[in-house]
Amino acid sequence: MSKRIVILGGGESGIGAAILAKKQEYDTFLSDGGTLKDKYKTELEGSRIPFEEGGHTEALILNADEVIKSPGIPEKAAIIQQIRKLGIPVISEIEFAYRFTKAQIVAITGTNGKTTTTSLTYHIFQKAGLNVGLAGNIGHSFARSVAEHNYDIYILEISSFQLDDIVDFHPNVAILMNITPDHLDRYNYNLEEYVAAKFKISQNQTADDSFIYCEDDEITMQWIEQKAIQAKKMPFSLHKTPQSVGYAENGQIIIEHKTTFTMSINDLSLRGPHNTYNSLAAGIAARIFDIRKDVLRESLSDFKGVEHRLEFVAKIADVEYINDSKATNVNSSWYALESMTKPVVWIVGGVDKGNDYEVLKPLVMKKVKAIVCLGVNNIKIHEAFSRHVDIMVNTTNAQDAVKMSHQLADKGDVVLLSPCCASFDLFENYEDRGNQFKRAVREL
């Protein structure tokens, strides 16, 4: 009798896991408490994978040999508690996919910068002519990619939720960009639990592997000595230190691994200090894989950036409109505001994840002329900034937010959507929020 695999959650992660489980000839069943997208239902039906939506039938779930939990499902969900009580193993989709590939893995996590760093690393490896796949928390799920392709190397963006339920998942190169308080609602408002989840990326690494991390990140550095990291430590920094493998000095980025790679910061396609970090991390990974310096230099200079991350949308009546919808936490919005050189009309708001806005106040006082709130409940934003900004208005849709920003902005200003919050009060996800913003700008 074949092993019974039950997948909880029917988003991209769950569907990918179901497709791979079916390919491996497991007795496969998918259950989603909400409504499945039509495209996913069509896929499941076409693959003859039984599924349910709109609730969980215990009799069809609690007989599983193993459960694959989608990253969006919290540990405190009633069905997960019942599964745990029965001692049924629960794993993540990346753990499941890992079992069925012999590819080398570069896995990237961190509170901020992971999407850009993942995309940039993939761009470099692709340019080098390697047989490389991009998956994880970006694009297609790891499991779907393993089911449908045969890559030699995977570049994976990995969230803390995906790391929560790994067992043997083992990246050859792990990159930890930074850790700032985020998603604390999922970790009992306990920073220690969130940090532990991020560091799980290194837990199965050996002395043959590499662990790339930011020396300038306070929380990472507080914790790194307490973690039993077997991999070679390869830190990067905006300043040269005795340990740093990658650093910035005299307007150059420098990577010292095997040989020395240098490149002018002015030649990097991604600007700003946060992007120097992203370029250093991706560059170190490339040098570990012996990617030639000329390929690395060209890749770092012609990378186009990531949609919804400080994405220039348009210039209308000498006002720039920038879409940073992917900024769903305080640290992301801090980087966005810090990189602004013109007066800002700031569109902010959404689902607050336990944000502490204190760190933003000096930047807001210095750079923000007006705040346009975009959310159902904007009380915390008003409480945080009303003493520092003269004009604050509330809106509940992208069109109104853009129209109001357009009225408040003068020539030479920037309208910046950098919400600092999750999008689920008014939008399907951050992409939907960013796309609606861009559409509204183009309709001005």
CSV table of C-alpha atoms in Angstrom, one decimal:
chain,number,residue,atom,x,y,z
A,1,MET,CA,0.0,0.0,0.0
A,2,SER,CA,1.5,3.4,-1.0
A,3,LYS,CA,2.3,6.0,1.6
A,4,ARG,CA,-0.5,8.6,2.2
A,5,ILE,CA,0.5,12.2,1.8
A,6,VAL,CA,-1.9,14.9,2.8
A,7,ILE,CA,-1.2,18.5,1.7
A,8,LEU,CA,-2.8,21.3,3.7
A,9,GLY,CA,-3.2,24.5,1.7
A,10,GLY,CA,-3.9,24.9,-2.0
A,11,GLY,CA,-1.7,27.9,-3.0
A,12,GLU,CA,1.4,27.6,-5.2
A,13,SER,CA,3.3,25.7,-2.5
A,14,GLY,CA,0.5,23.2,-1.9
A,15,ILE,CA,-0.3,22.5,-5.5
A,16,GLY,CA,3.4,22.0,-6.3
A,17,ALA,CA,3.7,19.5,-3.4
A,18,ALA,CA,0.6,17.7,-4.6
A,19,ILE,CA,2.0,17.4,-8.2
A,20,LEU,CA,5.3,16.1,-6.9
A,21,ALA,CA,3.7,13.6,-4.5
A,22,LYS,CA,1.5,12.3,-7.3
A,23,LYS,CA,4.5,11.9,-9.6
A,24,GLN,CA,6.2,9.9,-6.8
A,25,GLU,CA,3.1,7.6,-6.8
A,26,TYR,CA,2.0,8.5,-3.3
A,27,ASP,CA,-1.7,8.3,-2.2
A,28,THR,CA,-2.1,12.1,-2.4
A,29,PHE,CA,-4.9,14.3,-1.0
A,30,LEU,CA,-5.1,18.1,-0.8
A,31,SER,CA,-7.3,20.0,1.6
A,32,ASP,CA,-7.8,23.8,1.7
A,33,GLY,CA,-9.9,25.6,4.3
A,34,GLY,CA,-10.6,28.4,1.9
A,35,THR,CA,-11.4,28.6,-1.8
A,36,LEU,CA,-9.0,27.3,-4.4
A,37,LYS,CA,-8.1,29.4,-7.5
A,38,ASP,CA,-9.7,28.0,-10.7
A,39,LYS,CA,-6.3,27.5,-12.3
A,40,TYR,CA,-5.2,25.3,-9.4
A,41,LYS,CA,-8.5,23.3,-9.4
A,42,THR,CA,-8.0,22.6,-13.1
A,43,GLU,CA,-4.5,21.4,-12.4
A,44,LEU,CA,-5.5,19.1,-9.6
A,45,GLU,CA,-8.4,17.6,-11.7
A,46,GLY,CA,-6.1,17.2,-14.7
A,47,SER,CA,-3.6,15.3,-12.5
A,48,ARG,CA,-6.4,13.3,-10.9
A,49,ILE,CA,-5.4,14.4,-7.4
A,50,PRO,CA,-8.4,14.3,-5.0
A,51,PHE,CA,-8.9,17.5,-3.1
A,52,GLU,CA,-11.4,19.5,-1.0
A,53,GLU,CA,-11.9,23.2,-0.3
A,54,GLY,CA,-13.9,25.3,2.1
A,55,GLY,CA,-13.0,23.2,5.1
A,56,HIS,CA,-11.0,20.2,6.4
A,57,THR,CA,-12.5,16.7,6.7
A,58,GLU,CA,-10.7,15.1,9.6
A,59,ALA,CA,-11.3,11.5,8.4
A,60,LEU,CA,-9.5,12.3,5.2
A,61,ILE,CA,-6.6,14.1,6.9
A,62,LEU,CA,-5.9,12.3,10.1
A,63,ASN,CA,-5.2,9.0,8.3
A,64,ALA,CA,-2.1,10.6,6.7
A,65,ASP,CA,1.4,9.0,7.0
A,66,GLU,CA,2.8,12.5,6.6
A,67,VAL,CA,1.4,16.0,6.2
A,68,ILE,CA,2.8,18.8,4.1
A,69,LYS,CA,1.8,22.1,5.6
A,70,SER,CA,1.7,25.2,3.4
A,71,PRO,CA,3.7,28.1,4.9
A,72,GLY,CA,0.6,30.3,5.3
A,73,ILE,CA,-1.0,27.9,7.9
A,74,PRO,CA,-0.1,28.8,11.5
A,75,GLU,CA,0.9,26.2,14.0
A,76,LYS,CA,-2.0,27.1,16.2
A,77,ALA,CA,-4.6,26.1,13.5
A,78,ALA,CA,-7.0,23.5,15.0
A,79,ILE,CA,-6.3,20.9,12.3
A,80,ILE,CA,-2.5,21.2,12.9
A,81,GLN,CA,-3.0,20.8,16.6
A,82,GLN,CA,-4.9,17.5,16.0
A,83,ILE,CA,-2.3,16.2,13.6
A,84,ARG,CA,0.5,17.0,16.2
A,85,LYS,CA,-1.5,15.3,18.9
A,86,LEU,CA,-1.6,12.1,16.8
A,87,GLY,CA,2.1,12.3,16.2
A,88,ILE,CA,1.7,12.5,12.4
A,89,PRO,CA,4.9,14.0,10.9
A,90,VAL,CA,4.4,17.5,9.5
A,91,ILE,CA,6.9,18.9,7.0
A,92,SER,CA,7.2,21.9,4.7
A,93,GLU,CA,7.0,21.8,0.9
A,94,ILE,CA,10.7,22.7,0.6
A,95,GLU,CA,11.6,19.7,2.8
A,96,PHE,CA,9.5,17.4,0.7
A,97,ALA,CA,10.9,18.7,-2.6
A,98,TYR,CA,14.5,18.4,-1.3
A,99,ARG,CA,14.1,14.6,-1.1
A,100,PHE,CA,13.7,14.3,-4.8
A,101,THR,CA,16.6,16.4,-6.2
A,102,LYS,CA,20.3,15.9,-6.4
A,103,ALA,CA,20.8,19.6,-7.4
A,104,GLN,CA,23.1,21.9,-5.5
A,105,ILE,CA,21.2,24.5,-3.6
A,106,VAL,CA,21.7,28.2,-2.8
A,107,ALA,CA,19.0,29.2,-0.3
A,108,ILE,CA,18.4,32.8,0.7
A,109,THR,CA,16.5,34.1,3.7
A,110,GLY,CA,16.3,37.3,5.7
A,111,THR,CA,13.6,39.8,6.7
A,112,ASN,CA,14.5,42.1,3.8
A,113,GLY,CA,16.3,41.9,0.6
A,114,LYS,CA,15.8,38.2,0.0
A,115,THR,CA,13.7,38.6,-3.2
A,116,THR,CA,16.1,41.0,-4.8
A,117,THR,CA,19.2,38.9,-3.8
A,118,THR,CA,17.5,35.7,-5.0
A,119,SER,CA,16.6,37.2,-8.4
A,120,LEU,CA,20.1,38.8,-8.7
A,121,THR,CA,21.9,35.5,-7.9
A,122,TYR,CA,19.7,33.6,-10.4
A,123,HIS,CA,20.5,36.3,-13.0
A,124,ILE,CA,24.3,35.9,-12.4
A,125,PHE,CA,24.1,32.0,-12.6
A,126,GLN,CA,22.0,32.1,-15.7
A,127,LYS,CA,24.4,34.5,-17.4
A,128,ALA,CA,27.2,32.1,-16.6
A,129,GLY,CA,25.4,29.5,-18.6
A,130,LEU,CA,24.6,27.1,-15.7
A,131,ASN,CA,21.6,24.8,-15.7
A,132,VAL,CA,19.9,26.7,-12.9
A,133,GLY,CA,16.3,27.0,-11.6
A,134,LEU,CA,14.6,29.8,-9.6
A,135,ALA,CA,12.0,28.7,-7.0
A,136,GLY,CA,10.7,28.8,-3.5
A,137,ASN,CA,9.0,31.9,-2.2
A,138,ILE,CA,9.4,33.5,-5.6
A,139,GLY,CA,7.8,32.3,-8.8
A,140,HIS,CA,7.1,28.6,-8.9
A,141,SER,CA,7.3,26.4,-5.7
A,142,PHE,CA,10.4,24.2,-5.2
A,143,ALA,CA,8.3,21.1,-5.4
A,144,ARG,CA,6.7,22.0,-8.7
A,145,SER,CA,10.1,22.8,-10.2
A,146,VAL,CA,11.5,19.5,-9.0
A,147,ALA,CA,8.5,17.6,-10.5
A,148,GLU,CA,8.8,19.3,-13.9
A,149,HIS,CA,12.5,20.1,-14.4
A,150,ASN,CA,15.9,18.6,-13.9
A,151,TYR,CA,18.2,21.5,-12.8
A,152,ASP,CA,21.8,21.1,-11.6
A,153,ILE,CA,21.5,24.1,-9.2
A,154,TYR,CA,18.5,25.8,-7.5
A,155,ILE,CA,18.4,29.4,-6.3
A,156,LEU,CA,15.7,29.4,-3.6
A,157,GLU,CA,14.1,32.2,-1.8
A,158,ILE,CA,13.1,30.8,1.6
A,159,SER,CA,10.8,32.4,4.2
A,160,SER,CA,10.9,31.7,7.9
A,161,PHE,CA,7.5,29.9,7.6
A,162,GLN,CA,9.0,27.5,5.1
A,163,LEU,CA,12.0,26.9,7.4
A,164,ASP,CA,9.7,26.1,10.4
A,165,ASP,CA,9.1,22.6,9.2
A,166,ILE,CA,12.3,21.4,7.7
A,167,VAL,CA,14.1,18.2,8.8
A,168,ASP,CA,16.9,17.4,6.4
A,169,PHE,CA,16.8,20.3,4.0
A,170,HIS,CA,20.4,21.2,3.4
A,171,PRO,CA,21.6,24.1,1.2
A,172,ASN,CA,25.2,24.0,-0.1
A,173,VAL,CA,25.2,27.8,0.2
A,174,ALA,CA,22.9,29.5,2.8
A,175,ILE,CA,22.5,33.3,2.7
A,176,LEU,CA,21.0,35.2,5.7
A,177,MET,CA,20.5,38.8,4.6
A,178,ASN,CA,19.4,40.3,7.9
A,179,ILE,CA,16.9,39.9,10.8
A,180,THR,CA,14.5,42.6,12.0
A,181,PRO,CA,11.3,42.1,13.9
A,182,ASP,CA,8.6,40.8,11.5
A,183,HIS,CA,5.8,38.2,11.4
A,184,LEU,CA,6.0,38.3,15.2
A,185,ASP,CA,2.3,37.5,15.3
A,186,ARG,CA,3.3,34.0,14.0
A,187,TYR,CA,6.0,33.6,16.6
A,188,ASN,CA,4.1,34.4,19.8
A,189,TYR,CA,5.5,38.0,19.7
A,190,ASN,CA,8.8,36.4,20.6
A,191,LEU,CA,11.8,37.6,18.7
A,192,GLU,CA,13.8,34.7,19.8
A,193,GLU,CA,11.5,32.2,18.1
A,194,TYR,CA,11.6,34.2,14.8
A,195,VAL,CA,15.5,34.4,14.9
A,196,ALA,CA,15.6,30.6,15.6
A,197,ALA,CA,13.4,30.0,12.5
A,198,LYS,CA,15.8,32.1,10.3
A,199,PHE,CA,18.9,30.3,11.5
A,200,LYS,CA,17.4,26.9,10.7
A,201,ILE,CA,18.6,27.6,7.2
A,202,SER,CA,22.1,26.5,8.4
A,203,GLN,CA,21.1,23.7,10.8
A,204,ASN,CA,22.0,20.8,8.4
A,205,GLN,CA,25.1,22.4,6.8
A,206,THR,CA,28.5,20.8,7.0
A,207,ALA,CA,32.1,22.0,6.9
A,208,ASP,CA,31.9,21.7,3.0
A,209,ASP,CA,29.1,24.3,2.8
A,210,SER,CA,29.1,28.1,3.1
A,211,PHE,CA,27.0,30.4,5.3
A,212,ILE,CA,26.9,34.0,4.0
A,213,TYR,CA,25.6,36.6,6.4
A,214,CYS,CA,25.7,40.4,7.1
A,215,GLU,CA,28.2,41.6,9.7
A,216,ASP,CA,26.4,44.9,10.0
A,217,ASP,CA,23.1,43.3,11.1
A,218,GLU,CA,22.9,43.6,14.9
A,219,ILE,CA,20.5,40.7,15.6
A,220,THR,CA,22.4,38.3,13.4
A,221,MET,CA,25.7,39.2,15.1
A,222,GLN,CA,24.1,38.8,18.6
A,223,TRP,CA,23.0,35.3,17.8
A,224,ILE,CA,25.6,33.9,15.5
A,225,GLU,CA,28.0,32.8,18.2
A,226,GLN,CA,25.3,30.9,20.0
A,227,LYS,CA,24.4,28.8,16.9
A,228,ALA,CA,26.4,25.7,16.1
A,229,ILE,CA,27.2,26.6,12.5
A,230,GLN,CA,29.4,24.0,10.9
A,231,ALA,CA,29.6,25.7,7.5
A,232,LYS,CA,32.3,28.1,6.4
A,233,LYS,CA,31.3,31.6,7.7
A,234,MET,CA,31.4,34.2,4.9
A,235,PRO,CA,30.3,37.6,6.2
A,236,PHE,CA,29.8,40.8,4.2
A,237,SER,CA,29.8,44.4,5.4
A,238,LEU,CA,29.7,48.0,4.2
A,239,HIS,CA,33.1,48.3,5.9
A,240,LYS,CA,36.2,46.1,5.8
A,241,THR,CA,36.6,44.0,8.9
A,242,PRO,CA,39.2,41.2,9.7
A,243,GLN,CA,36.5,38.6,8.9
A,244,SER,CA,34.6,40.0,5.9
A,245,VAL,CA,34.8,38.2,2.6
A,246,GLY,CA,32.8,40.9,0.9
A,247,TYR,CA,32.9,44.6,1.7
A,248,ALA,CA,32.7,48.2,0.4
A,249,GLU,CA,35.7,50.5,0.4
A,250,ASN,CA,36.7,53.6,-1.5
A,251,GLY,CA,33.6,53.5,-3.7
A,252,GLN,CA,34.2,49.8,-4.6
A,253,ILE,CA,32.7,46.5,-3.7
A,254,ILE,CA,35.4,44.0,-3.0
A,255,ILE,CA,35.0,40.2,-2.7
A,256,GLU,CA,38.0,38.2,-1.5
A,257,HIS,CA,37.4,34.5,-2.1
A,258,LYS,CA,39.9,32.5,-4.0
A,259,THR,CA,41.0,35.7,-5.8
A,260,THR,CA,40.0,39.3,-5.4
A,261,PHE,CA,37.0,40.8,-7.3
A,262,THR,CA,36.5,44.5,-7.4
A,263,MET,CA,33.8,46.7,-9.0
A,264,SER,CA,32.8,50.3,-8.7
A,265,ILE,CA,29.6,50.8,-6.7
A,266,ASN,CA,28.6,53.4,-9.3
A,267,ASP,CA,28.6,50.6,-11.9
A,268,LEU,CA,26.1,48.4,-9.9
A,269,SER,CA,22.6,48.5,-11.5
A,270,LEU,CA,21.1,48.5,-8.0
A,271,ARG,CA,21.6,51.7,-6.1
A,272,GLY,CA,21.6,52.5,-2.4
A,273,PRO,CA,23.3,50.9,0.7
A,274,HIS,CA,20.7,48.1,1.0
A,275,ASN,CA,21.4,47.1,-2.6
A,276,THR,CA,25.1,47.1,-2.0
A,277,TYR,CA,24.4,44.4,0.6
A,278,ASN,CA,22.3,42.5,-2.0
A,279,SER,CA,25.1,42.7,-4.6
A,280,LEU,CA,27.8,41.6,-2.1
A,281,ALA,CA,25.8,38.5,-1.0
A,282,ALA,CA,25.0,37.4,-4.5
A,283,GLY,CA,28.6,38.1,-5.6
A,284,ILE,CA,30.0,35.9,-2.8
A,285,ALA,CA,27.7,33.1,-3.8
A,286,ALA,CA,28.8,33.5,-7.5
A,287,ARG,CA,32.5,33.3,-6.5
A,288,ILE,CA,31.9,30.1,-4.4
A,289,PHE,CA,30.6,28.6,-7.7
A,290,ASP,CA,33.7,29.9,-9.6
A,291,ILE,CA,31.6,32.1,-11.8
A,292,ARG,CA,34.1,34.2,-13.9
A,293,LYS,CA,34.7,37.8,-12.8
A,294,ASP,CA,33.7,39.3,-16.2
A,295,VAL,CA,30.3,37.5,-16.0
A,296,LEU,CA,29.8,38.6,-12.5
A,297,ARG,CA,30.7,42.2,-13.3
A,298,GLU,CA,28.4,42.3,-16.3
A,299,SER,CA,25.5,40.7,-14.3
A,300,LEU,CA,25.8,43.1,-11.5
A,301,SER,CA,25.7,46.0,-13.9
A,302,ASP,CA,22.7,45.0,-16.1
A,303,PHE,CA,20.3,43.4,-13.6
A,304,LYS,CA,16.9,45.1,-14.0
A,305,GLY,CA,15.6,44.8,-10.4
A,306,VAL,CA,12.4,43.3,-8.9
A,307,GLU,CA,8.8,44.3,-9.5
A,308,HIS,CA,7.2,46.0,-6.5
A,309,ARG,CA,10.5,46.8,-4.9
A,310,LEU,CA,11.4,50.5,-5.3
A,311,GLU,CA,10.0,50.2,-8.9
A,312,PHE,CA,9.9,53.4,-10.8
A,313,VAL,CA,6.3,53.7,-12.3
A,314,ALA,CA,6.1,57.1,-14.0
A,315,LYS,CA,7.0,60.8,-13.9
A,316,ILE,CA,3.9,63.0,-14.1
A,317,ALA,CA,4.0,66.8,-13.9
A,318,ASP,CA,7.6,66.5,-12.6
A,319,VAL,CA,6.4,64.2,-9.7
A,320,GLU,CA,7.9,60.7,-9.5
A,321,TYR,CA,5.8,57.7,-8.6
A,322,ILE,CA,7.5,54.7,-7.0
A,323,ASN,CA,6.0,51.3,-6.2
A,324,ASP,CA,7.5,49.7,-3.2
A,325,SER,CA,4.5,47.5,-2.3
A,326,LYS,CA,6.8,44.6,-1.3
A,327,ALA,CA,7.8,46.7,1.7
A,328,THR,CA,5.6,44.9,4.2
A,329,ASN,CA,7.6,45.7,7.4
A,330,VAL,CA,9.2,48.6,9.1
A,331,ASN,CA,12.8,47.8,8.0
A,332,SER,CA,11.8,47.6,4.3
A,333,SER,CA,10.1,51.0,4.5
A,334,TRP,CA,13.2,52.4,6.4
A,335,TYR,CA,15.4,51.5,3.4
A,336,ALA,CA,12.9,53.0,1.0
A,337,LEU,CA,12.7,56.3,2.9
A,338,GLU,CA,16.4,56.4,3.5
A,339,SER,CA,17.1,56.1,-0.3
A,340,MET,CA,14.8,59.1,-1.1
A,341,THR,CA,16.5,62.3,-2.1
A,342,LYS,CA,13.4,64.5,-2.8
A,343,PRO,CA,10.4,65.5,-0.6
A,344,VAL,CA,8.1,62.5,-0.1
A,345,VAL,CA,4.3,62.0,-0.1
A,346,TRP,CA,4.3,58.6,1.6
A,347,ILE,CA,1.5,56.1,1.0
A,348,VAL,CA,1.5,53.7,4.0
A,349,GLY,CA,-0.8,51.3,5.8
A,350,GLY,CA,-2.5,47.9,5.8
A,351,VAL,CA,-2.4,45.0,8.2
A,352,ASP,CA,0.0,45.9,11.1
A,353,LYS,CA,2.1,42.9,12.1
A,354,GLY,CA,3.1,44.3,15.5
A,355,ASN,CA,5.1,47.1,14.0
A,356,ASP,CA,7.2,49.5,16.1
A,357,TYR,CA,7.3,52.7,14.1
A,358,GLU,CA,9.8,54.5,16.4
A,359,VAL,CA,12.8,53.8,14.1
A,360,LEU,CA,11.1,55.6,11.2
A,361,LYS,CA,10.4,58.9,13.0
A,362,PRO,CA,13.7,60.6,12.2
A,363,LEU,CA,13.4,59.8,8.5
A,364,VAL,CA,9.8,60.8,8.4
A,365,MET,CA,10.6,64.2,10.1
A,366,LYS,CA,13.5,64.8,7.6
A,367,LYS,CA,11.9,63.5,4.3
A,368,VAL,CA,8.1,63.2,4.5
A,369,LYS,CA,5.8,66.2,3.7
A,370,ALA,CA,2.5,64.3,3.8
A,371,ILE,CA,1.2,60.8,4.7
A,372,VAL,CA,-1.6,59.1,2.8
A,373,CYS,CA,-2.9,56.1,4.8
A,374,LEU,CA,-4.1,53.2,2.7
A,375,GLY,CA,-5.8,50.7,5.0
A,376,VAL,CA,-8.9,49.7,7.0
A,377,ASN,CA,-7.4,50.7,10.4
A,378,ASN,CA,-4.9,53.5,10.4
A,379,ILE,CA,-4.9,54.4,14.1
A,380,LYS,CA,-1.4,53.2,14.8
A,381,ILE,CA,0.1,55.2,11.9
A,382,HIS,CA,-1.7,58.3,13.1
A,383,GLU,CA,-0.5,57.8,16.6
A,384,ALA,CA,3.1,57.3,15.4
A,385,PHE,CA,3.4,60.2,13.0
A,386,SER,CA,0.7,62.8,13.5
A,387,ARG,CA,3.1,65.0,15.6
A,388,HIS,CA,5.8,64.8,12.9
A,389,VAL,CA,3.8,65.4,9.7
A,390,ASP,CA,1.3,68.2,9.2
A,391,ILE,CA,-0.9,66.5,6.6
A,392,MET,CA,-2.3,63.0,7.1
A,393,VAL,CA,-5.3,61.6,5.2
A,394,ASN,CA,-7.1,58.3,5.1
A,395,THR,CA,-8.0,56.3,2.0
A,396,THR,CA,-9.3,52.7,1.5
A,397,ASN,CA,-8.4,52.0,-2.2
A,398,ALA,CA,-5.4,52.5,-4.5
A,399,GLN,CA,-7.3,55.0,-6.8
A,400,ASP,CA,-8.1,57.4,-4.0
A,401,ALA,CA,-4.6,57.1,-2.5
A,402,VAL,CA,-3.0,58.0,-5.8
A,403,LYS,CA,-5.4,60.9,-6.5
A,404,MET,CA,-4.9,62.3,-3.0
A,405,SER,CA,-1.1,61.9,-3.3
A,406,HIS,CA,-1.2,63.6,-6.7
A,407,GLN,CA,-3.0,66.6,-5.1
A,408,LEU,CA,-0.6,66.8,-2.2
A,409,ALA,CA,2.6,66.5,-4.3
A,410,ASP,CA,4.4,69.5,-5.8
A,411,LYS,CA,6.9,69.6,-8.7
A,412,GLY,CA,10.1,67.8,-7.8
A,413,ASP,CA,8.4,65.6,-5.1
A,414,VAL,CA,8.2,61.8,-5.0
A,415,VAL,CA,5.0,59.8,-4.3
A,416,LEU,CA,6.2,56.6,-2.6
A,417,LEU,CA,4.0,53.6,-2.0
A,418,SER,CA,6.0,51.8,0.8
A,419,PRO,CA,3.2,50.4,3.0
A,420,CYS,CA,5.2,49.0,6.0
A,421,CYS,CA,2.3,46.6,6.5
A,422,ALA,CA,0.7,43.4,5.0
A,423,SER,CA,-1.9,43.9,2.3
A,424,PHE,CA,-4.6,41.5,3.2
A,425,ASP,CA,-7.1,44.1,4.6
A,426,LEU,CA,-7.8,45.6,1.1
A,427,PHE,CA,-5.8,43.5,-1.4
A,428,GLU,CA,-5.2,39.9,-2.4
A,429,ASN,CA,-1.4,40.3,-1.8
A,430,TYR,CA,1.4,42.8,-2.2
A,431,GLU,CA,1.5,42.2,-5.9
A,432,ASP,CA,-2.2,43.1,-6.3
A,433,ARG,CA,-1.6,46.2,-4.2
A,434,GLY,CA,1.4,47.2,-6.3
A,435,ASN,CA,-0.5,46.5,-9.6
A,436,GLN,CA,-3.5,48.6,-8.5
A,437,PHE,CA,-1.2,51.4,-7.5
A,438,LYS,CA,0.5,51.3,-10.9
A,439,ARG,CA,-2.8,51.2,-12.7
A,440,ALA,CA,-4.1,54.2,-10.8
A,441,VAL,CA,-0.9,56.2,-11.5
A,442,ARG,CA,-1.2,55.5,-15.2
A,443,GLU,CA,-4.8,56.7,-15.1
A,444,LEU,CA,-3.9,60.1,-13.7
